[in-house]
Amino acid sequence: MTGDRRSAPAALRNRDPILDVLRGVLPRHGDVLDIASGTGEHAVHFARHLPELVFQPSDPDATARQTIAAWIADSGLSNILSPLALDAAAATWPVETADAILCINMIHIAPWAATEGLIGGAARILPAGAPLYLYGPFRRRGEPTAASNEAFDLSLRDRDPAWGLRELEDVTDLADRSGLTRERVVPMPANNLSVIFRRR
Ligand SMILES: C[S@@+](CC[C@H](N)C(=O)[O-])C[C@H]1O[C@@H](n2cnc3c(N)ncnc32)[C@H](O)[C@@H]1O
């Protein structure tokens, strides 16, 4: 931690593998909405390496928005905006349009309503062809779950019974019903997945 700038070890480990995937997913120009930005390290890292995009970080948590703002101030970057108070589960969002949406490590650390809100919001604000990028651990229907993810799932449910790993097929079905087609699933380090949807 440096002043208000909080640091998450996982974000430092996964930011470059995620950036590699994003290079093949995001448009060349435009506005990228980051949902559940947490410390803000991801959004600042991506903004630094993808200078032709403008990043809009967000988080419903005021402490998170403080650290995001501190990382932005420290970065000196001009292609990243002040963090918004955005609850994915809310019926309306404080942003009306985006050319891409990122949501990293949120849907298992929030009630299912947050996933429903995320998918609904993405369907509402993304134009046709625009990507929704999810990252995190998932269950796969009919496939064994890695022991490390089972243990993580238990620890999440201990903290809040409404939390826990989501089944990728449930998320995909919901997205499909909402007008988002699953385009690609990319295995990532430590049994995580990148999941790319596109607005039809
Ligand atoms: C594990 S952190 C992930 C932060 C960051 N994306 C990362 O990977 O380092 C989960 C974040 O989800 C946010 N969050 C929880 N519920 C949310 C919701 N309903 N809408 C948006 N963000 C939410 C929390 O405030 C927290 O910052």
Tab-separated table of C-alpha atoms and ligand atoms in Angstrom:
chain	number	residue	atom	x	y	z
A	1	MET	CA	0.000	0.000	0.000
A	2	THR	CA	1.311	3.488	-0.884
A	3	GLY	CA	-0.835	6.261	0.608
A	4	ASP	CA	-4.330	5.766	-0.801
A	5	ARG	CA	-2.997	3.433	-3.484
A	6	ARG	CA	-3.907	-0.100	-2.454
A	7	SER	CA	-2.371	-3.047	-4.220
A	8	ALA	CA	-3.804	-6.526	-4.805
A	9	PRO	CA	-1.152	-9.238	-5.381
A	10	ALA	CA	-3.543	-11.147	-7.686
A	11	ALA	CA	-4.035	-8.073	-9.876
A	12	LEU	CA	-0.268	-7.714	-10.292
A	13	ARG	CA	0.016	-11.404	-11.242
A	14	ASN	CA	-2.837	-11.517	-13.732
A	15	ARG	CA	-2.712	-8.080	-15.355
A	16	ASP	CA	-0.271	-9.021	-18.155
A	17	PRO	CA	-1.968	-12.313	-19.125
A	18	ILE	CA	-5.270	-10.378	-19.197
A	19	LEU	CA	-3.720	-7.556	-21.242
A	20	ASP	CA	-2.497	-10.112	-23.801
A	21	VAL	CA	-6.079	-11.357	-24.267
A	22	LEU	CA	-7.528	-7.827	-24.321
A	23	ARG	CA	-5.230	-6.835	-27.199
A	24	GLY	CA	-7.167	-9.290	-29.374
A	25	VAL	CA	-10.605	-8.358	-28.014
A	26	LEU	CA	-10.856	-4.587	-27.571
A	27	PRO	CA	-11.509	-2.144	-30.412
A	28	ARG	CA	-8.590	0.068	-31.533
A	29	HIS	CA	-10.327	3.266	-30.383
A	30	GLY	CA	-13.172	4.033	-28.024
A	31	ASP	CA	-14.358	3.974	-24.426
A	32	VAL	CA	-13.835	0.965	-22.164
A	33	LEU	CA	-15.967	0.674	-19.035
A	34	ASP	CA	-14.282	-1.298	-16.242
A	35	ILE	CA	-16.813	-2.647	-13.732
A	36	ALA	CA	-15.654	-3.522	-10.195
A	37	SER	CA	-12.242	-1.898	-10.658
A	38	GLY	CA	-11.164	-2.692	-7.080
A	39	THR	CA	-7.737	-1.185	-6.417
A	40	GLY	CA	-7.669	0.416	-9.896
A	41	GLU	CA	-4.358	-1.187	-10.835
A	42	HIS	CA	-5.854	-3.091	-13.765
A	43	ALA	CA	-7.510	-0.065	-15.360
A	44	VAL	CA	-4.343	2.040	-15.008
A	45	HIS	CA	-2.175	-0.773	-16.400
A	46	PHE	CA	-4.455	-1.289	-19.398
A	47	ALA	CA	-4.701	2.481	-20.017
A	48	ARG	CA	-0.902	2.735	-19.998
A	49	HIS	CA	-0.498	-0.074	-22.541
A	50	LEU	CA	-3.518	0.721	-24.740
A	51	PRO	CA	-3.150	4.509	-25.144
A	52	GLU	CA	-5.691	4.836	-27.965
A	53	LEU	CA	-8.514	3.687	-25.690
A	54	VAL	CA	-10.138	5.721	-22.896
A	55	PHE	CA	-10.772	3.768	-19.687
A	56	GLN	CA	-13.648	4.459	-17.320
A	57	PRO	CA	-13.069	2.677	-13.998
A	58	SER	CA	-15.914	2.146	-11.528
A	59	ASP	CA	-16.730	0.526	-8.213
A	60	PRO	CA	-19.666	0.819	-5.788
A	61	ASP	CA	-17.248	0.884	-2.845
A	62	ALA	CA	-16.054	4.354	-1.769
A	63	THR	CA	-12.698	3.063	-0.468
A	64	ALA	CA	-12.088	1.368	-3.819
A	65	ARG	CA	-12.845	4.610	-5.652
A	66	GLN	CA	-10.303	6.380	-3.435
A	67	THR	CA	-7.515	3.963	-4.349
A	68	ILE	CA	-8.519	4.008	-8.036
A	69	ALA	CA	-8.325	7.830	-8.014
A	70	ALA	CA	-4.941	7.690	-6.276
A	71	TRP	CA	-3.498	5.286	-8.886
A	72	ILE	CA	-4.841	7.505	-11.663
A	73	ALA	CA	-3.280	10.635	-10.124
A	74	ASP	CA	0.030	8.792	-9.716
A	75	SER	CA	-0.022	7.526	-13.311
A	76	GLY	CA	-0.137	10.929	-15.010
A	77	LEU	CA	-2.225	9.278	-17.769
A	78	SER	CA	-4.841	11.290	-19.642
A	79	ASN	CA	-6.749	8.332	-21.124
A	80	ILE	CA	-8.333	7.223	-17.840
A	81	LEU	CA	-11.299	8.978	-16.242
A	82	SER	CA	-12.251	9.490	-12.579
A	83	PRO	CA	-13.923	6.416	-11.079
A	84	LEU	CA	-17.715	6.216	-11.107
A	85	ALA	CA	-19.911	4.805	-8.332
A	86	LEU	CA	-21.461	1.969	-10.341
A	87	ASP	CA	-23.310	-0.980	-8.824
A	88	ALA	CA	-23.673	-3.593	-11.562
A	89	ALA	CA	-26.913	-4.802	-9.976
A	90	ALA	CA	-28.587	-1.378	-10.210
A	91	ALA	CA	-31.358	-0.910	-12.761
A	92	THR	CA	-29.607	2.154	-14.189
A	93	TRP	CA	-25.904	2.924	-14.500
A	94	PRO	CA	-24.193	6.342	-14.409
A	95	VAL	CA	-22.836	5.708	-17.918
A	96	GLU	CA	-24.978	5.389	-21.016
A	97	THR	CA	-22.592	4.051	-23.588
A	98	ALA	CA	-19.301	2.166	-23.919
A	99	ASP	CA	-17.442	0.473	-26.749
A	100	ALA	CA	-16.388	-2.397	-24.479
A	101	ILE	CA	-16.973	-3.577	-20.902
A	102	LEU	CA	-14.521	-5.392	-18.625
A	103	CYS	CA	-15.482	-7.168	-15.414
A	104	ILE	CA	-12.613	-8.898	-13.653
A	105	ASN	CA	-13.092	-11.057	-10.574
A	106	MET	CA	-16.508	-9.792	-9.557
A	107	ILE	CA	-19.272	-12.235	-10.348
A	108	HIS	CA	-18.226	-14.830	-7.749
A	109	ILE	CA	-17.680	-12.156	-5.066
A	110	ALA	CA	-21.196	-10.733	-5.342
A	111	PRO	CA	-24.743	-12.133	-5.323
A	112	TRP	CA	-26.124	-13.544	-8.602
A	113	ALA	CA	-28.112	-10.288	-8.956
A	114	ALA	CA	-24.813	-8.556	-9.780
A	115	THR	CA	-24.277	-10.938	-12.727
A	116	GLU	CA	-27.854	-10.346	-13.871
A	117	GLY	CA	-27.309	-6.587	-13.625
A	118	LEU	CA	-23.965	-6.811	-15.410
A	119	ILE	CA	-25.382	-8.755	-18.343
A	120	GLY	CA	-28.487	-6.559	-18.485
A	121	GLY	CA	-26.402	-3.382	-18.383
A	122	ALA	CA	-24.009	-4.672	-21.048
A	123	ALA	CA	-26.965	-5.520	-23.297
A	124	ARG	CA	-28.343	-2.024	-22.680
A	125	ILE	CA	-25.256	0.104	-23.322
A	126	LEU	CA	-23.049	-1.849	-25.752
A	127	PRO	CA	-23.535	-1.332	-29.478
A	128	ALA	CA	-23.803	-4.342	-31.786
A	129	GLY	CA	-20.483	-6.168	-32.083
A	130	ALA	CA	-18.994	-4.680	-28.887
A	131	PRO	CA	-17.344	-7.017	-26.347
A	132	LEU	CA	-18.105	-7.862	-22.726
A	133	TYR	CA	-14.962	-9.402	-21.200
A	134	LEU	CA	-15.214	-11.467	-17.994
A	135	TYR	CA	-12.304	-12.883	-16.032
A	136	GLY	CA	-12.304	-15.175	-13.046
A	137	PRO	CA	-12.760	-18.737	-11.806
A	138	PHE	CA	-15.832	-20.625	-13.068
A	139	ARG	CA	-17.429	-24.034	-12.771
A	140	ARG	CA	-18.031	-25.891	-16.065
A	141	ARG	CA	-21.136	-28.062	-16.349
A	142	GLY	CA	-20.230	-31.751	-16.381
A	143	GLU	CA	-16.532	-31.090	-15.743
A	144	PRO	CA	-14.569	-31.428	-12.502
A	145	THR	CA	-13.584	-28.186	-10.763
A	146	ALA	CA	-9.929	-27.720	-9.781
A	147	ALA	CA	-9.294	-28.388	-6.078
A	148	SER	CA	-7.997	-24.839	-5.598
A	149	ASN	CA	-11.254	-23.424	-7.032
A	150	GLU	CA	-13.385	-25.755	-4.847
A	151	ALA	CA	-11.517	-24.472	-1.776
A	152	PHE	CA	-11.945	-20.872	-2.942
A	153	ASP	CA	-15.674	-21.479	-3.496
A	154	LEU	CA	-16.043	-22.793	0.070
A	155	SER	CA	-14.214	-19.796	1.509
A	156	LEU	CA	-16.432	-17.417	-0.488
A	157	ARG	CA	-19.646	-19.114	0.700
A	158	ASP	CA	-18.319	-18.945	4.254
A	159	ARG	CA	-17.985	-15.180	3.909
A	160	ASP	CA	-21.402	-14.782	2.268
A	161	PRO	CA	-23.774	-17.612	1.280
A	162	ALA	CA	-24.884	-15.558	-1.756
A	163	TRP	CA	-21.330	-15.562	-3.153
A	164	GLY	CA	-19.555	-18.424	-4.894
A	165	LEU	CA	-18.194	-19.626	-8.216
A	166	ARG	CA	-20.707	-19.389	-11.055
A	167	GLU	CA	-21.308	-22.063	-13.665
A	168	LEU	CA	-20.100	-20.716	-16.990
A	169	GLU	CA	-23.075	-22.304	-18.772
A	170	ASP	CA	-25.527	-20.396	-16.512
A	171	VAL	CA	-23.767	-17.111	-17.313
A	172	THR	CA	-23.694	-17.998	-21.018
A	173	ASP	CA	-27.421	-18.879	-21.069
A	174	LEU	CA	-28.298	-15.605	-19.332
A	175	ALA	CA	-26.098	-13.649	-21.744
A	176	ASP	CA	-27.593	-15.420	-24.744
A	177	ARG	CA	-31.143	-14.638	-23.596
A	178	SER	CA	-30.069	-10.976	-23.208
A	179	GLY	CA	-28.586	-10.594	-26.703
A	180	LEU	CA	-24.920	-11.380	-26.019
A	181	THR	CA	-23.231	-14.274	-27.798
A	182	ARG	CA	-20.304	-16.096	-26.210
A	183	GLU	CA	-17.451	-15.781	-28.660
A	184	ARG	CA	-14.465	-17.344	-26.930
A	185	VAL	CA	-13.234	-18.898	-23.686
A	186	VAL	CA	-9.495	-18.609	-22.981
A	187	PRO	CA	-7.894	-20.687	-20.200
A	188	MET	CA	-5.787	-18.443	-17.978
A	189	PRO	CA	-3.165	-19.119	-15.278
A	190	ALA	CA	-4.287	-20.471	-11.881
A	191	ASN	CA	-7.475	-22.104	-13.226
A	192	ASN	CA	-9.125	-18.850	-14.265
A	193	LEU	CA	-10.907	-18.138	-17.535
A	194	SER	CA	-11.240	-15.189	-19.863
A	195	VAL	CA	-14.743	-15.242	-21.322
A	196	ILE	CA	-15.591	-12.994	-24.251
A	197	PHE	CA	-19.170	-12.147	-25.215
A	198	ARG	CA	-20.301	-9.859	-28.032
A	199	ARG	CA	-23.485	-7.846	-28.325
A	200	ARG	CA	-25.585	-9.136	-31.226
B	1	LIG	C1	-12.090	-9.135	-5.817
B	1	LIG	S1	-12.421	-7.473	-6.177
B	1	LIG	C2	-11.848	-7.391	-7.839
B	1	LIG	C3	-11.288	-6.049	-8.162
B	1	LIG	C4	-10.561	-5.932	-9.493
B	1	LIG	N1	-11.450	-6.092	-10.622
B	1	LIG	C5	-9.427	-6.913	-9.555
B	1	LIG	O1	-9.548	-7.930	-10.234
B	1	LIG	O2	-8.395	-6.668	-8.904
B	1	LIG	C6	-14.189	-7.417	-6.328
B	1	LIG	C7	-14.728	-6.023	-6.547
B	1	LIG	O3	-16.096	-6.154	-6.909
B	1	LIG	C8	-16.769	-5.019	-6.420
B	1	LIG	N2	-18.211	-5.306	-6.418
B	1	LIG	C9	-18.903	-6.080	-5.556
B	1	LIG	N3	-20.205	-6.065	-5.853
B	1	LIG	C10	-20.344	-5.269	-6.957
B	1	LIG	C11	-21.448	-4.849	-7.736
B	1	LIG	N4	-22.698	-5.236	-7.448
B	1	LIG	N5	-21.222	-4.027	-8.786
B	1	LIG	C12	-19.984	-3.634	-9.090
B	1	LIG	N6	-18.893	-3.993	-8.374
B	1	LIG	C13	-19.068	-4.798	-7.321
B	1	LIG	C14	-16.157	-4.819	-5.040
B	1	LIG	O4	-16.391	-3.522	-4.531
B	1	LIG	C15	-14.691	-5.117	-5.325
B	1	LIG	O5	-13.980	-3.950	-5.629
